[in-house]
mmCIF file of C-alpha atoms and ligand atoms in Angstrom:
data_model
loop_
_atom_site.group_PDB
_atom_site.id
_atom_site.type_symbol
_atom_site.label_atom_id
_atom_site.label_comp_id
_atom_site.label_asym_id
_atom_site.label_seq_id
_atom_site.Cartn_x
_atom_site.Cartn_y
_atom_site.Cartn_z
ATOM 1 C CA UNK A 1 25.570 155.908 107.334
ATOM 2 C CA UNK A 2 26.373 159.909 108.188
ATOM 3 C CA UNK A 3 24.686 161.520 110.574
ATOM 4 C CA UNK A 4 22.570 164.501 108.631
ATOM 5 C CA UNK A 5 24.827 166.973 107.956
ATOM 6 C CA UNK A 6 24.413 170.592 109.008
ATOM 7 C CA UNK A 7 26.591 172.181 106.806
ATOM 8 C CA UNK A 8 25.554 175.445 105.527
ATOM 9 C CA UNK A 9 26.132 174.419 101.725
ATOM 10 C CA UNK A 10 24.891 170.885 102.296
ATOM 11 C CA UNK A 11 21.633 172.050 103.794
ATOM 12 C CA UNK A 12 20.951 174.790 100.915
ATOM 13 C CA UNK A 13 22.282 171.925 98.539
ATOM 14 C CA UNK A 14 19.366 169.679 100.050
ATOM 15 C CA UNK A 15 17.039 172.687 99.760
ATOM 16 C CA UNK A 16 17.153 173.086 96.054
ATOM 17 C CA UNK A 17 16.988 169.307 96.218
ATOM 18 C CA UNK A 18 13.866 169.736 97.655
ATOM 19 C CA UNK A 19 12.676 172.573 95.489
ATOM 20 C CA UNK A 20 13.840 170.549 92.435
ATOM 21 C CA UNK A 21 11.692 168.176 92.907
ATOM 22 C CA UNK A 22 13.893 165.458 93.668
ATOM 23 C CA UNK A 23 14.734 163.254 96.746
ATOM 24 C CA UNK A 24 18.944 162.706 95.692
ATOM 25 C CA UNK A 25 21.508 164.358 93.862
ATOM 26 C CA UNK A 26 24.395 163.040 92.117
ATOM 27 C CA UNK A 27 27.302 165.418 91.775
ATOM 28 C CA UNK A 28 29.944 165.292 89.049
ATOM 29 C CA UNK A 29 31.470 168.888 88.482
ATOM 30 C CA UNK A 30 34.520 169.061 90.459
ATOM 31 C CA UNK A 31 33.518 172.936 91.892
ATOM 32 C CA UNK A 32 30.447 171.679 93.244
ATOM 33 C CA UNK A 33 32.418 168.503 94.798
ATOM 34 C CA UNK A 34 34.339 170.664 96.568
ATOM 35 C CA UNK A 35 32.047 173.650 97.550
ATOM 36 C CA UNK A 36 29.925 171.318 99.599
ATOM 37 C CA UNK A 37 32.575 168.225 100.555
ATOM 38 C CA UNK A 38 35.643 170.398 100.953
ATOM 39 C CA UNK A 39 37.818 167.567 98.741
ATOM 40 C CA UNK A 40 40.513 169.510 97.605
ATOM 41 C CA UNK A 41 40.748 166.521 94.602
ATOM 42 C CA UNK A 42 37.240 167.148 93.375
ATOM 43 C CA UNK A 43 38.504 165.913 89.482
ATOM 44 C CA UNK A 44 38.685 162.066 91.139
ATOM 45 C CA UNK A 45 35.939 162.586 93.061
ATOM 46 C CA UNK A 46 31.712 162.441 92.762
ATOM 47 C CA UNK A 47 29.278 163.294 95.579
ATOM 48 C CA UNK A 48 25.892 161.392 96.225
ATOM 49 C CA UNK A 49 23.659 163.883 98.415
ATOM 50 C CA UNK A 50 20.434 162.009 99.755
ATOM 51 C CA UNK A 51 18.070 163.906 102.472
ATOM 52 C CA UNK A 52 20.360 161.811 105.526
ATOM 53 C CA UNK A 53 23.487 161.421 103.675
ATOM 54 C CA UNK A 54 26.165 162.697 102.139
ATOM 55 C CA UNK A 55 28.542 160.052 100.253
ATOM 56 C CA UNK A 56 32.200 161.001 98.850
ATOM 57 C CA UNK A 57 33.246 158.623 96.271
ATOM 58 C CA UNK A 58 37.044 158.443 95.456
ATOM 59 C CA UNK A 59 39.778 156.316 95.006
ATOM 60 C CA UNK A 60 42.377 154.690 97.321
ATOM 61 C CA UNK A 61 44.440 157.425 95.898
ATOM 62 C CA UNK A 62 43.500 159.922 98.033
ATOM 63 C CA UNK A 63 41.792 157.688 100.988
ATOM 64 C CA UNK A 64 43.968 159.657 103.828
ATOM 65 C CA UNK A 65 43.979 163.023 102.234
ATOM 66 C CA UNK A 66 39.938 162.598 101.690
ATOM 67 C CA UNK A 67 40.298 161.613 105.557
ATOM 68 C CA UNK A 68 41.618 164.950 106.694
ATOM 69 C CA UNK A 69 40.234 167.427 104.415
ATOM 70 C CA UNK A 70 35.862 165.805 104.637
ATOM 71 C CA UNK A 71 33.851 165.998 107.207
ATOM 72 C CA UNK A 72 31.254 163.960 104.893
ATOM 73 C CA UNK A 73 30.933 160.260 104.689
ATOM 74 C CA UNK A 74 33.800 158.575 102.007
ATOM 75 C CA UNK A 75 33.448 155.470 100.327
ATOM 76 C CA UNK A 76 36.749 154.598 99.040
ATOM 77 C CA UNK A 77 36.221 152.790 95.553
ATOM 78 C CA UNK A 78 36.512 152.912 91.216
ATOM 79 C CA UNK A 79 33.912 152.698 89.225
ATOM 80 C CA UNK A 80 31.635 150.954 88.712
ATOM 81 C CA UNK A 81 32.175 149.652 92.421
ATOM 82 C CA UNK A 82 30.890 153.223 93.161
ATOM 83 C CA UNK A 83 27.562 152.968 91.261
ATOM 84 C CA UNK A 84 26.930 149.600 92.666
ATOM 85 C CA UNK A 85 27.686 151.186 96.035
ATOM 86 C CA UNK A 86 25.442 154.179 95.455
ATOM 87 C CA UNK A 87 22.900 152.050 93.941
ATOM 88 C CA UNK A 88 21.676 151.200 97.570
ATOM 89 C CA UNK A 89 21.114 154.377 98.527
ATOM 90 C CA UNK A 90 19.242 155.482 95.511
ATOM 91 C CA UNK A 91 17.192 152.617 94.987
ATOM 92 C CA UNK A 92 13.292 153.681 93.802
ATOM 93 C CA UNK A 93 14.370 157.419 94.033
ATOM 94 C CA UNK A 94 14.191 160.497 91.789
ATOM 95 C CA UNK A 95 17.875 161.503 91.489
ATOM 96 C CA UNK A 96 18.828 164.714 89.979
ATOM 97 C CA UNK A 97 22.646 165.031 88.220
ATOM 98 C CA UNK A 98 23.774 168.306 86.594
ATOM 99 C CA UNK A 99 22.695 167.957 83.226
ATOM 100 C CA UNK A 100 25.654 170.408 81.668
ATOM 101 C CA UNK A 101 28.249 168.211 83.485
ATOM 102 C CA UNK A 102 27.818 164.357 83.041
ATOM 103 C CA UNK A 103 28.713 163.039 79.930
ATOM 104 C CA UNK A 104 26.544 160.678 77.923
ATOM 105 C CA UNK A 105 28.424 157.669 78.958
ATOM 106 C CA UNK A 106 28.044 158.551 82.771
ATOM 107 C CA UNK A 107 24.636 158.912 82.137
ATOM 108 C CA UNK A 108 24.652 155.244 80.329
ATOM 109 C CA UNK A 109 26.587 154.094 83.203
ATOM 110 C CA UNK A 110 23.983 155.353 86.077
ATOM 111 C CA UNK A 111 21.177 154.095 84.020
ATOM 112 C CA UNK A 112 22.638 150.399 84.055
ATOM 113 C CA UNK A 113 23.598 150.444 87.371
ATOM 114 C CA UNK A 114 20.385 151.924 89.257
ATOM 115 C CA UNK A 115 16.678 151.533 89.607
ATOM 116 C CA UNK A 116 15.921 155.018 90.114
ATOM 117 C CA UNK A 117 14.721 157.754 88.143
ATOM 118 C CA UNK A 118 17.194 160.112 86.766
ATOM 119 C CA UNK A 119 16.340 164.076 86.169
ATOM 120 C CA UNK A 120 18.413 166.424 84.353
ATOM 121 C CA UNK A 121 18.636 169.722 86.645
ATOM 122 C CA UNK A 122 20.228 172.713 85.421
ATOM 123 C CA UNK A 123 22.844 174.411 88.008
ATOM 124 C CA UNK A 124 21.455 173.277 91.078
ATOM 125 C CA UNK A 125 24.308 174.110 92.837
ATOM 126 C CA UNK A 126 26.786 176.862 90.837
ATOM 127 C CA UNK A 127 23.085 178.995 91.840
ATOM 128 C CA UNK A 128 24.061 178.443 95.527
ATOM 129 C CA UNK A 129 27.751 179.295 95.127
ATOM 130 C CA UNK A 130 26.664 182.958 93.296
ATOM 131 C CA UNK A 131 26.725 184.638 96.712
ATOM 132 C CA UNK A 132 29.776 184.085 98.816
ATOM 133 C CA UNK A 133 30.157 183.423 102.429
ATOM 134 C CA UNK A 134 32.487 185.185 105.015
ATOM 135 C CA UNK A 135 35.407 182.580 104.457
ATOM 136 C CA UNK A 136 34.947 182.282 100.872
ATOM 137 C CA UNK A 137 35.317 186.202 100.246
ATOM 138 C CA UNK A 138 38.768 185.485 102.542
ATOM 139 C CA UNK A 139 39.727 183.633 100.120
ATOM 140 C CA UNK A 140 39.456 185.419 97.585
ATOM 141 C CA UNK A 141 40.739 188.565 99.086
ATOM 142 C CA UNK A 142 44.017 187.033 100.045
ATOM 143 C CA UNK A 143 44.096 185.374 96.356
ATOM 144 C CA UNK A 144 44.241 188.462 94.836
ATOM 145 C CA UNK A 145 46.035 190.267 97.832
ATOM 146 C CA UNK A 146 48.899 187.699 96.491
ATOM 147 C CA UNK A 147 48.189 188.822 92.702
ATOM 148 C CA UNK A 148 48.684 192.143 93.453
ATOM 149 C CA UNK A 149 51.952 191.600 95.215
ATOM 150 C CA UNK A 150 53.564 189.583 92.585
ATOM 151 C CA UNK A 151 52.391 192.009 89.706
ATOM 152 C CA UNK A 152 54.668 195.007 92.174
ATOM 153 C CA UNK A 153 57.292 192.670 91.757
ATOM 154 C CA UNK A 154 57.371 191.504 88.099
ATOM 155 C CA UNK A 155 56.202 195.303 87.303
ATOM 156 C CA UNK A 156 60.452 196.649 86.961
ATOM 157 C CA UNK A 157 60.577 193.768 84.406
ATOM 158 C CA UNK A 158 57.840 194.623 82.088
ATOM 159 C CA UNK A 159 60.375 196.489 79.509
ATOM 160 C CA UNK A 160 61.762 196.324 76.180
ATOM 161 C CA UNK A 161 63.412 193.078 75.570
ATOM 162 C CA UNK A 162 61.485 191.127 77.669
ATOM 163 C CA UNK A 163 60.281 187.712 76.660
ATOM 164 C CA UNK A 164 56.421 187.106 77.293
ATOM 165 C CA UNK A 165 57.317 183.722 78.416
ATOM 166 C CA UNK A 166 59.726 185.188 81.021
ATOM 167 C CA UNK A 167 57.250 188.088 82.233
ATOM 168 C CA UNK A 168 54.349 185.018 82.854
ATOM 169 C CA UNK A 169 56.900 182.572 84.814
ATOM 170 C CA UNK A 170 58.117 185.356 86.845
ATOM 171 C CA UNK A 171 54.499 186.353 88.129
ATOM 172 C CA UNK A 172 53.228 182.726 88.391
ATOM 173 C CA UNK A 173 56.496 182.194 90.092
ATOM 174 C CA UNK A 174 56.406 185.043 92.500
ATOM 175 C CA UNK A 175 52.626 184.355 93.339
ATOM 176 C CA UNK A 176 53.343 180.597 94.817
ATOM 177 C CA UNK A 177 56.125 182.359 96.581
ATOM 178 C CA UNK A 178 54.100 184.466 98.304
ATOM 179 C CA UNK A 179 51.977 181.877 99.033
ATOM 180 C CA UNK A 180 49.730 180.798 96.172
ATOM 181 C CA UNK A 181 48.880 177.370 95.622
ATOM 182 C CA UNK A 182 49.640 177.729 91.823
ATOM 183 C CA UNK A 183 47.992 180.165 88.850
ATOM 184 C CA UNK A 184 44.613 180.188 88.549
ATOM 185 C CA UNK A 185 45.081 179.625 84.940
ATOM 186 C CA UNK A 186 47.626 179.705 82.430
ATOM 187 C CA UNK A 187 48.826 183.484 82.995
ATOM 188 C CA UNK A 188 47.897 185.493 79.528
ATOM 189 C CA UNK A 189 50.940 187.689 78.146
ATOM 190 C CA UNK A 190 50.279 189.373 74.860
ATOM 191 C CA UNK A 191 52.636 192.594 73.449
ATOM 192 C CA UNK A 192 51.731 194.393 70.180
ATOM 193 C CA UNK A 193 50.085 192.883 67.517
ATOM 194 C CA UNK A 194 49.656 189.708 69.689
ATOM 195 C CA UNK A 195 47.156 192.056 71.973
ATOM 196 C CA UNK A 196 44.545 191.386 69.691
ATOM 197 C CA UNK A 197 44.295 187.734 70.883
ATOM 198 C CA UNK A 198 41.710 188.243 74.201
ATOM 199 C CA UNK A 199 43.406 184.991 75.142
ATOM 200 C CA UNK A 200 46.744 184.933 74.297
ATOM 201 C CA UNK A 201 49.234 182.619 75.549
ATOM 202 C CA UNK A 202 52.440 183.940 76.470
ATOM 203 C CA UNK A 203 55.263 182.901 73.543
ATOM 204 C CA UNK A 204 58.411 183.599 73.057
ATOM 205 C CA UNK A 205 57.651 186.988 71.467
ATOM 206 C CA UNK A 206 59.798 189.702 73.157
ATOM 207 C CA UNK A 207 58.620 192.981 73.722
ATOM 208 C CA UNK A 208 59.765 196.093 71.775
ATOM 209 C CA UNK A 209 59.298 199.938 72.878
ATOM 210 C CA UNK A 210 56.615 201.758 71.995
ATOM 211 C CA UNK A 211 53.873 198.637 72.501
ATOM 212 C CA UNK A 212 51.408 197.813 74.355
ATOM 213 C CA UNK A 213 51.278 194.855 76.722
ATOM 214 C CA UNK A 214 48.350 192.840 78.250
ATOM 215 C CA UNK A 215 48.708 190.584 81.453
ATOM 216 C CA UNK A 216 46.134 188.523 82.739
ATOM 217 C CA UNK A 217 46.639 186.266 85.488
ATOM 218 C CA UNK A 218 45.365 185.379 88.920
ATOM 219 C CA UNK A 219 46.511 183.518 91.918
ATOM 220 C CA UNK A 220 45.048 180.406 93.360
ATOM 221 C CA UNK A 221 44.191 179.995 97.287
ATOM 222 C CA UNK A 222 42.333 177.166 98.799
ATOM 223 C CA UNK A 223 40.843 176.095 95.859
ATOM 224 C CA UNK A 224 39.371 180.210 95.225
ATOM 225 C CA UNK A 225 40.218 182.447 92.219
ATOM 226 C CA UNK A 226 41.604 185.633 91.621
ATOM 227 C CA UNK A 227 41.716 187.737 88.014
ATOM 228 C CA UNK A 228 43.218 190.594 87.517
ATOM 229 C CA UNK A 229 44.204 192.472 83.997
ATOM 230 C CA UNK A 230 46.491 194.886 83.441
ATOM 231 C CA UNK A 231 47.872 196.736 79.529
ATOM 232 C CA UNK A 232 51.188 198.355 80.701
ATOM 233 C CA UNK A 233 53.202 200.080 77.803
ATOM 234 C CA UNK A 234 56.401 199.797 76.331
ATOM 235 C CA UNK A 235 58.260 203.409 76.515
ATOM 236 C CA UNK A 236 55.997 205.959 74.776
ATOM 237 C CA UNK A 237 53.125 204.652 72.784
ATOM 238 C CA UNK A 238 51.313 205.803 69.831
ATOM 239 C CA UNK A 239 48.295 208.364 70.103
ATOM 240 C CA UNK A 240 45.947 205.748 68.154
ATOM 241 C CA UNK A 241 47.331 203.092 71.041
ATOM 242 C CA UNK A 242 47.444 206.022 74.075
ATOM 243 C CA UNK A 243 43.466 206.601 72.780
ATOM 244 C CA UNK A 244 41.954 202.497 72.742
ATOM 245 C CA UNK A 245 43.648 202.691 76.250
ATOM 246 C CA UNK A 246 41.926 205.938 77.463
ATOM 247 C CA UNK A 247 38.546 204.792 75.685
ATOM 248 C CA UNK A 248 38.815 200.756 77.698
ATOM 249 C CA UNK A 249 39.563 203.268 80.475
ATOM 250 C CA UNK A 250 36.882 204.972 80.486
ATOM 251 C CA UNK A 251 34.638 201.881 80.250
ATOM 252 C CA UNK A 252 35.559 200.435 82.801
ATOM 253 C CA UNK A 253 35.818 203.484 85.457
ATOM 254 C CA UNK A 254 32.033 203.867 84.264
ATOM 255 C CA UNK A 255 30.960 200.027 84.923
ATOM 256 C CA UNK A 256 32.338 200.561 87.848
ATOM 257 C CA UNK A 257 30.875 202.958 89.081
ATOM 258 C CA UNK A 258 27.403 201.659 88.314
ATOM 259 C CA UNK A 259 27.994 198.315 89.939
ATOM 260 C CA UNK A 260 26.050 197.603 92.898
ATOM 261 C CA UNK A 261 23.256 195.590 94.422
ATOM 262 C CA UNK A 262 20.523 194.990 92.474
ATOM 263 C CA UNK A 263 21.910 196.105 89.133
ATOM 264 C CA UNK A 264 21.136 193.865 86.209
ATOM 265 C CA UNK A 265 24.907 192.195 84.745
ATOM 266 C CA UNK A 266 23.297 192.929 81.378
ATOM 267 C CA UNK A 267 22.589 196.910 82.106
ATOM 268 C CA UNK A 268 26.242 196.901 83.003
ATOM 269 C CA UNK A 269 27.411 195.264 79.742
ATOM 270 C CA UNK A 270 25.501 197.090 77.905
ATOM 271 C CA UNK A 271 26.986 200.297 79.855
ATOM 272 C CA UNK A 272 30.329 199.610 78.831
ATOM 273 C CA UNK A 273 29.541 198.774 75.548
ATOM 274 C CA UNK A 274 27.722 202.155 75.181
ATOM 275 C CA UNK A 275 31.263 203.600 76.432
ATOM 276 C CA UNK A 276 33.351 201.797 73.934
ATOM 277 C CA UNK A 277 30.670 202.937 70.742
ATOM 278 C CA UNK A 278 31.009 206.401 71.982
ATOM 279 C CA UNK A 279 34.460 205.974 71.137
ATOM 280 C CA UNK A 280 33.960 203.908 68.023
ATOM 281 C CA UNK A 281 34.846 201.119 69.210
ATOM 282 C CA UNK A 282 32.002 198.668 70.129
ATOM 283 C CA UNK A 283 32.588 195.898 67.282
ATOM 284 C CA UNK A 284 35.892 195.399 68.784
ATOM 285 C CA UNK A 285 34.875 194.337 72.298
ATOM 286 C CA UNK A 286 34.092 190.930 71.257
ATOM 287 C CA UNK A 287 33.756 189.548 74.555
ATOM 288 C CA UNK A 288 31.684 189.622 77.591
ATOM 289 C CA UNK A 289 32.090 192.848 80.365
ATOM 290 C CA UNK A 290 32.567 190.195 82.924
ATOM 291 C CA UNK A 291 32.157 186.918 85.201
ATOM 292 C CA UNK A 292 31.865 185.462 88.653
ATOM 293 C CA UNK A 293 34.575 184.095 90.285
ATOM 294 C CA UNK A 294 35.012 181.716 92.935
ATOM 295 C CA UNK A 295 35.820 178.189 92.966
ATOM 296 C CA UNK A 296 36.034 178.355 89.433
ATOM 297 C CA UNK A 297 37.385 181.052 87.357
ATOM 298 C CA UNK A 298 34.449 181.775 85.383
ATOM 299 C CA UNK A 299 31.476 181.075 87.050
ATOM 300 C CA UNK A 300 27.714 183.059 87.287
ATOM 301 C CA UNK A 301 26.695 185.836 87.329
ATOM 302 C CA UNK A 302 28.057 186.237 84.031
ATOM 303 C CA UNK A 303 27.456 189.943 82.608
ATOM 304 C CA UNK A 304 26.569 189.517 79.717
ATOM 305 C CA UNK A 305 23.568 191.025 77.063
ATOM 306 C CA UNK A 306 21.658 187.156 77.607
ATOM 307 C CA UNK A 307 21.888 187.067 81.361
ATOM 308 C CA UNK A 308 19.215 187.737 83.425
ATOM 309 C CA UNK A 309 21.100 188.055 86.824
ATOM 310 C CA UNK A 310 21.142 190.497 89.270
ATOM 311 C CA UNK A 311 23.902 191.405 91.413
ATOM 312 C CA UNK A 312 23.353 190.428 94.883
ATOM 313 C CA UNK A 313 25.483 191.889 98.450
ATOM 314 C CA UNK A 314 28.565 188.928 98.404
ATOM 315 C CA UNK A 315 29.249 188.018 94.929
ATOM 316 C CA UNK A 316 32.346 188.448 93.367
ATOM 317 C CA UNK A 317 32.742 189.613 89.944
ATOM 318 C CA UNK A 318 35.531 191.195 87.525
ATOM 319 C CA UNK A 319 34.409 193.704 85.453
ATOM 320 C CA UNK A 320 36.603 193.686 82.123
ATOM 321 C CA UNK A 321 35.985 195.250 79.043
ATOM 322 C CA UNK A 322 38.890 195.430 75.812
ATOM 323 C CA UNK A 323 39.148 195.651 72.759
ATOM 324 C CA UNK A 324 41.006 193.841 69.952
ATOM 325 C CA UNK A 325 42.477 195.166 66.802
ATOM 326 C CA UNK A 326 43.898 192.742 64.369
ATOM 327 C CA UNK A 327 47.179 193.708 62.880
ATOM 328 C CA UNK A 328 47.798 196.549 65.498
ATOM 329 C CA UNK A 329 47.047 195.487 69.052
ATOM 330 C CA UNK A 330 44.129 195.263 72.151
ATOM 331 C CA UNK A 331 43.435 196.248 75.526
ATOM 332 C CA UNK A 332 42.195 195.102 78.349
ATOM 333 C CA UNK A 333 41.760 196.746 82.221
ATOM 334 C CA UNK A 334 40.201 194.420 84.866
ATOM 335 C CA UNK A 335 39.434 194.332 88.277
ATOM 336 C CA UNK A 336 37.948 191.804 90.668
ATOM 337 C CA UNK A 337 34.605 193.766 92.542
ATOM 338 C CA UNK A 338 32.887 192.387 95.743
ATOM 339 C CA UNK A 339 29.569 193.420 96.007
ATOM 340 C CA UNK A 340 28.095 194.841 99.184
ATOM 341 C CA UNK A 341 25.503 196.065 100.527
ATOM 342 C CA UNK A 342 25.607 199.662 99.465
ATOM 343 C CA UNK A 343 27.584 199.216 96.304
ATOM 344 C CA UNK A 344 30.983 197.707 96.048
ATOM 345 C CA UNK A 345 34.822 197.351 96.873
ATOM 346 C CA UNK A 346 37.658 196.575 94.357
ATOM 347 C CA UNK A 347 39.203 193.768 95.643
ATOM 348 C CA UNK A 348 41.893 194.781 93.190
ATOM 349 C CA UNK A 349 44.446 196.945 94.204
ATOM 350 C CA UNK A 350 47.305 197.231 91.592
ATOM 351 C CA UNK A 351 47.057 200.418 90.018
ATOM 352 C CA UNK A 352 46.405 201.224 86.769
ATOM 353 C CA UNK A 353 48.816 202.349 83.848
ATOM 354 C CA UNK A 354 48.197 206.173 83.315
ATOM 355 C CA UNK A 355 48.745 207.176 79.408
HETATM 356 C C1 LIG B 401 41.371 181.380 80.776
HETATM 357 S S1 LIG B 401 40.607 182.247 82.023
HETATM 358 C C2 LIG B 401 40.651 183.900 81.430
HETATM 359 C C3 LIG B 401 40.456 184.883 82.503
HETATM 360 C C4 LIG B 401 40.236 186.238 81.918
HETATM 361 N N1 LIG B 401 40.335 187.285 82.877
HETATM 362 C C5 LIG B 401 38.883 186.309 81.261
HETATM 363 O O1 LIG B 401 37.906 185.979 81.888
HETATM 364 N N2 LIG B 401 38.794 186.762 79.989
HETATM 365 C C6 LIG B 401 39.891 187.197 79.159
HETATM 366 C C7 LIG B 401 39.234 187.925 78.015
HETATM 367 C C8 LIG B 401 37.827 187.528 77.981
HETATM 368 C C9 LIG B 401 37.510 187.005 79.346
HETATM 369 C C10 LIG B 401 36.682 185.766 79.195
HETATM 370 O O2 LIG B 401 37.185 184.696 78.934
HETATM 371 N N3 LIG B 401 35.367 185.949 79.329
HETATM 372 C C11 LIG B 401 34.393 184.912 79.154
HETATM 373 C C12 LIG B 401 33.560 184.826 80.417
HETATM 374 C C13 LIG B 401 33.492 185.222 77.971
HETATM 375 O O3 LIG B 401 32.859 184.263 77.504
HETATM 376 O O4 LIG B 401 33.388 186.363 77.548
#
């Protein structure tokens, strides 16, 4: 048995416990695994939290590198060796799992393996992860530190004749070189007409003067995020493409500058979007203004017209409007914000094209 842990994210994971209602929690999203084990293989992994223990389940996979990296107990074991194991523990107990995570047949599963009673909770713990500590915003920082870096690099290479394919190797490539542990997703590249797809995988499209080129891409460190977004042109663009750039400008200098503690993620979207129909262009921002991001890429507090989140002093969010014309092109500007106590800082640093 492990002693009671004393964990910061283990004891406000045992909090909501308690303020859910329930006496155990059964943890299957691999963000959540990780934010309160520190298992850097969270995918192979679940977590059983109980008020005096805290179980890792893997396999014999990763038995020595779940040895080094936890500081929790580990039960080495498949399943359904693992639900017979955990079956002990949560024997005549209310067990909450994350309703939005377990599939129907791990729900099947727990039910045939335990005598306990099984609640659906809702986010217990992405809630706790909205506010970042010291060495999580680290992370971050020097994530996106390492984004920046690579995007100076790749920068001379963003010119006509380049293949989009080429542009998102070289940055993923430069940003393990400098230290990443990979992408933090597949790196979006999308020149002229292809600008109009918000996520657009890089092809083998090369670019030609006078477009317009979107880059999306962030670096990963420690299991943290970055995201970054930046619509570099061609040579000389068009004045139609020179003003959907000025207007996504403009939107996002203003969301910026209203960002700050206790502002309401939905005021700000709806900012922006006020921005972009002053320029005529609110039906073609057809996504949200922005997202948190942390141990996953898109995580709360979303900003976004249904959220009901307020921005708080250590969360981390991007703030990213565009917009998307079929047959002609899109733009998108983003940058990664901390929030503070008296407003905010741009983690970001790369600067922005000029048209
Ligand atoms: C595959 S991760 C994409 C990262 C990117 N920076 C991003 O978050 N994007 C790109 C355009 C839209 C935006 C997005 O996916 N937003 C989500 C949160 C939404 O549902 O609007």
């Amino acid at each position: 048995m492990s002693p009671v842990l004393v964990s910061p994210a283990l004891e406000a994971a045992r909090g909501a416990m308690q303020q859910s209602g329930v006496d155990a929690l059964w943890i299957s999203q691999p963000a959540n695994i990780r934010y309160l084990s520190g298992f850097s293989s969270p995918e192979d992994a679940k977590l059983l939290l109980t008020p005096d223990a805290a179980i890792l389940y893997t396999d014999s996979r990763y038995a020595l590198q779940a040895a080094q990296e936890v500081k929790v107990e580990i039960h080495i074991a498949r399943s359904p060796a693992t639900l017979e194991h955990a079956a002990e523990w949560v024997q005549g107990l209310k067990v909450g799992f994350e309703a939005e995570h377990l599939t129907v047949a791990g729900l099947d599963d727990l039910k045939q393996y335990w005598q306990a009673e099984l609640v659906p909770l809702r986010r217990p713990i992405e809630t706790l992860r909205l506010v970042k500590s010291d060495a999580e915003i680290a992370m971050i920082r020097r994530a996106q530190a390492i984004a920046d870096a690579a995007y100076a690099e790749v920068l001379p290479q963003i010119r006509a004749g380049a293949r989009e394919t080429d542009l998102s190797l070289a940055l993923e490539l430069a940003m393990r070189r400098l230290g990443a542990d990979g992408p933090s997703f597949e790196t979006i590249v999308a020149s002229g007409e292809r600008g109009a797809l918000p996520h657009g995988r890089a092809s083998d499209k090369l670019l030609v003067a006078g477009e317009l080129v979107t880059l999306d891409f962030g670096a990963l460190i420690g299991g943290y995020h970055s995201d970054m977004t930046r619509t570099v042109p061609v040579g000389e663009v068009s004045a139609e493409l020179r003003r959907l750039y000025m207007a996504v400008l403009d939107a996002e200098d203003q969301a910026i500058a209203a960002v700050g503690p206790g502002v309401r993620t939905a005021d700000l979207d709806a900012l922006a979007r006020g921005v972009l129909a002053g320029h005529d262009l609110a039906e073609h921002f057809t996504h949200s203004l922005g997202h948190g991001v942390g141990l996953d890429i898109h995580e709360g507090p979303g900003l976004r017209a249904a959220s009901d989140e307020v921005l708080r002093p250590g969360m981390v969010i991007t703030i990213e409007p565009g917009v998307y014309l079929e047959g002609v092109g899109g733009v998108r500007i983003e940058d990664l914000l901390l929030i503070t106590e008296s407003g905010h800082e741009v983690l970001s640093q790369s600067s922005r094209a000029r048209l």
